[in-house]
Amino acid sequence: MQREKHLSPSILAADFMILGEQIRAVEEAGVDWIHYDVMDGTFVPALSFGMPVLKSVRAGTKLYLDVHLMIEKPERYIEEFASLGADGITLHYEACADPERAVRAVKACGKRAGIAIKPATKPEEVRDLLPMLDLVLPMTVEPGFGGQEVLPECLDKVSTLRKWIDEAGLSCDVEVDGGVRADNLAGIVARGANVIVAGSAVFRGNVRQNAEQLLGILRG
Ligand code: DX5
Ligand code: ZN
């Protein structure tokens, strides 16, 4: 089946002194999504950025904003991220008191809803949610930091989720986040991922060239 593919550069790895320029560079390369990692120092050890930066990014780009909330009780902030201009909001299954209700809350804001699972969480846990999801994200690294290597054991989850989605005739995207680079991207796409997050692989070095190279591989 032909499905849309998107590269979603994670600005966690960007140079914030020139964030606007770097977003422009990925736009010029033909990228259509931006991945926005929110970390709270509790669900994951690190802190990143939150509402004020999203507001500026929204004002500066028309690209699809793919917001990944690595925070405890993300339900508290869904409306606020939605009103600041997120296009899609992905919540961690492990962080929600009631994941189904949280997904409904995202949709009630008119946004696309995603559920992410950590490396230790089995895909079976989210299988029943797939019909109501726009995106599922089996993390390929322990969430919290950029620049890590893919955990190979997580890749089977990509294939499994894609198989369940296709067998049920659903339209849910399968996103991969963590450790994606030019040398492993084709294999990840072959497993059925259609949204690819890349932080260091885009923002280390020549941003536009990196994005063009990854897009070339992604589109085959
Ligand atoms: C990790 C974040 C990722 C991160 C990916 O917790 O969710 O989005 O920015 O970075 P790379 O591509 O460098 O692994
Ligand atoms: Zn992320």
XYZ file of C-alpha atoms and ligand atoms in Angstrom:
235
model
C 0.000 0.000 0.000
C 1.237 3.503 -0.846
C 1.263 5.659 2.259
C 2.512 9.188 2.851
C 5.982 9.405 4.312
C 7.256 12.262 6.426
C 10.632 13.251 7.817
C 10.143 14.957 11.183
C 13.397 16.677 12.207
C 13.671 16.909 15.989
C 14.651 20.437 16.940
C 15.951 19.109 20.256
C 19.251 18.807 18.354
C 19.036 22.278 16.768
C 21.193 25.303 17.557
C 18.705 27.517 19.401
C 20.651 30.677 18.644
C 19.659 30.158 15.010
C 16.543 28.023 15.339
C 14.591 30.006 12.743
C 17.371 29.659 10.179
C 17.625 25.945 10.786
C 13.878 25.434 10.426
C 14.069 27.387 7.170
C 16.873 25.084 5.983
C 14.788 21.945 6.514
C 11.803 23.607 4.832
C 13.963 24.389 1.813
C 15.091 20.783 1.723
C 11.422 19.764 1.327
C 10.635 18.636 4.865
C 6.964 18.965 5.890
C 6.975 18.048 9.608
C 8.878 19.347 12.659
C 9.242 17.169 15.764
C 8.947 19.035 19.062
C 10.193 17.145 22.153
C 8.827 18.299 25.505
C 10.567 16.841 28.588
C 9.667 17.476 32.217
C 12.598 16.092 34.251
C 10.243 13.520 35.812
C 8.919 11.221 33.107
C 12.404 11.478 31.593
C 15.500 12.807 33.391
C 16.041 15.835 31.187
C 14.213 19.113 30.735
C 13.799 20.586 27.264
C 11.357 23.305 26.248
C 7.639 23.921 26.489
C 4.996 26.470 25.606
C 6.852 29.743 24.866
C 9.179 28.124 22.339
C 6.262 26.373 20.632
C 4.517 29.698 20.300
C 7.533 31.198 18.509
C 8.028 28.155 16.287
C 4.336 28.219 15.334
C 4.580 31.882 14.414
C 7.663 31.190 12.283
C 6.645 28.152 10.234
C 3.660 26.565 8.518
C 5.115 23.069 8.795
C 3.165 20.362 10.597
C 4.149 20.497 14.282
C 4.524 16.984 15.669
C 4.583 17.483 19.438
C 5.987 14.601 21.533
C 5.141 15.012 25.208
C 7.592 13.143 27.446
C 5.879 14.385 30.600
C 3.917 12.917 33.504
C 0.139 13.344 33.348
C 0.219 14.951 29.900
C -3.577 15.345 30.078
C -2.941 18.530 32.052
C -1.441 20.296 29.050
C -3.273 18.969 25.987
C -5.505 22.000 25.518
C -2.643 24.416 25.949
C -0.375 22.717 23.413
C -3.312 22.473 21.042
C -4.141 26.146 21.349
C -0.501 27.093 20.791
C -0.601 25.437 17.397
C 0.482 21.808 17.699
C -0.892 19.822 14.731
C -0.355 16.423 16.284
C 0.113 15.574 19.953
C 1.770 12.317 20.998
C 1.410 11.177 24.600
C 3.267 8.394 26.358
C 1.091 5.413 27.193
C 3.081 4.986 30.424
C 2.442 8.586 31.509
C -1.358 8.706 31.132
C -3.759 7.720 33.889
C -6.299 6.797 31.185
C -4.670 6.682 27.725
C -7.974 6.267 25.868
C -9.454 9.306 27.528
C -6.294 11.306 26.837
C -6.448 10.409 23.150
C -10.088 11.525 23.058
C -9.074 14.818 24.656
C -6.507 15.437 21.893
C -9.113 14.721 19.225
C -11.645 16.943 20.952
C -9.183 19.791 20.346
C -9.236 18.977 16.630
C -5.656 17.651 16.644
C -4.162 14.366 15.465
C -3.525 12.005 18.357
C -0.524 9.766 18.876
C 0.559 7.278 21.525
C 4.231 6.552 22.196
C 5.603 3.538 24.031
C 8.972 3.194 25.739
C 11.357 0.366 24.807
C 10.121 -1.792 27.717
C 6.420 -1.472 26.823
C 4.943 -4.204 24.666
C 2.954 -3.273 21.557
C 0.114 -5.532 22.770
C -0.615 -2.912 25.434
C -1.674 -0.372 22.813
C -3.206 -2.705 20.223
C -6.788 -1.929 21.224
C -6.123 1.792 20.912
C -4.962 1.613 17.287
C -8.406 2.231 15.724
C -8.650 5.591 17.471
C -5.048 6.691 16.862
C -3.603 8.823 14.065
C -0.068 7.809 14.996
C 1.727 5.225 17.081
C 5.338 5.685 18.157
C 7.373 2.728 19.363
C 10.475 4.505 20.710
C 13.732 3.029 19.415
C 15.780 4.574 22.265
C 15.057 5.229 25.926
C 13.299 8.605 25.701
C 15.070 11.590 27.218
C 18.132 12.315 25.099
C 19.131 12.770 21.499
C 22.168 11.182 19.912
C 21.628 7.587 21.118
C 21.887 4.364 19.088
C 18.794 2.426 17.977
C 17.952 -0.459 20.323
C 17.646 -3.280 17.758
C 15.093 -5.207 19.849
C 12.642 -2.307 19.413
C 12.549 -2.669 15.641
C 10.334 -5.758 15.769
C 7.649 -3.573 17.344
C 7.638 -1.392 14.237
C 6.891 -4.408 12.026
C 4.291 -5.771 14.451
C 2.374 -2.510 14.734
C 2.458 -1.969 10.971
C 1.128 -5.493 10.418
C -1.768 -5.014 12.857
C -2.625 -1.631 11.342
C -2.624 -2.920 7.770
C -4.511 -6.117 8.591
C -7.255 -4.057 10.234
C -7.319 -1.552 7.352
C -6.491 1.359 9.674
C -4.802 4.589 8.610
C -2.584 5.075 11.683
C 0.950 6.358 11.011
C 3.879 4.417 12.463
C 6.563 6.815 13.644
C 10.103 5.928 14.659
C 12.075 8.177 16.994
C 15.611 7.728 18.244
C 18.893 6.846 16.608
C 17.745 7.156 12.985
C 20.549 7.970 10.534
C 21.236 7.721 6.835
C 22.713 4.254 7.248
C 19.767 2.632 9.041
C 16.813 4.607 7.621
C 16.028 2.320 4.673
C 15.802 -0.722 6.962
C 13.438 1.092 9.306
C 11.176 2.164 6.441
C 11.192 -1.411 5.133
C 9.715 -2.485 8.473
C 6.747 -0.221 7.848
C 7.562 3.087 9.532
C 6.204 6.039 7.548
C 7.082 8.971 9.852
C 10.754 9.300 10.685
C 12.104 11.501 13.446
C 15.761 12.486 13.186
C 17.537 14.889 15.512
C 21.310 14.649 15.337
C 21.223 13.175 11.829
C 19.620 16.412 10.605
C 21.058 19.133 12.839
C 24.712 18.016 13.129
C 26.635 19.412 10.194
C 24.987 20.869 7.098
C 21.297 20.916 7.989
C 19.868 21.318 4.512
C 22.126 18.664 2.971
C 21.395 16.225 5.795
C 17.643 16.706 5.382
C 17.867 16.299 1.604
C 19.864 13.106 1.974
C 17.412 11.589 4.477
C 14.412 12.618 2.361
C 16.021 10.984 -0.667
C 16.375 7.685 1.221
C 12.888 7.955 2.741
C 11.206 8.506 -0.601
C 13.301 5.742 -2.171
C 14.439 11.387 22.466
C 13.590 12.296 21.637
C 13.991 12.304 20.216
C 15.370 12.829 19.938
C 15.908 12.047 18.780
O 13.885 11.215 23.699
O 12.234 11.894 21.692
O 13.029 12.958 19.398
O 15.416 14.192 19.657
O 17.238 12.366 18.589
P 18.214 11.499 17.676
O 17.631 11.464 16.299
O 19.502 12.249 17.755
O 18.294 10.120 18.273
Zn 10.775 12.683 20.216
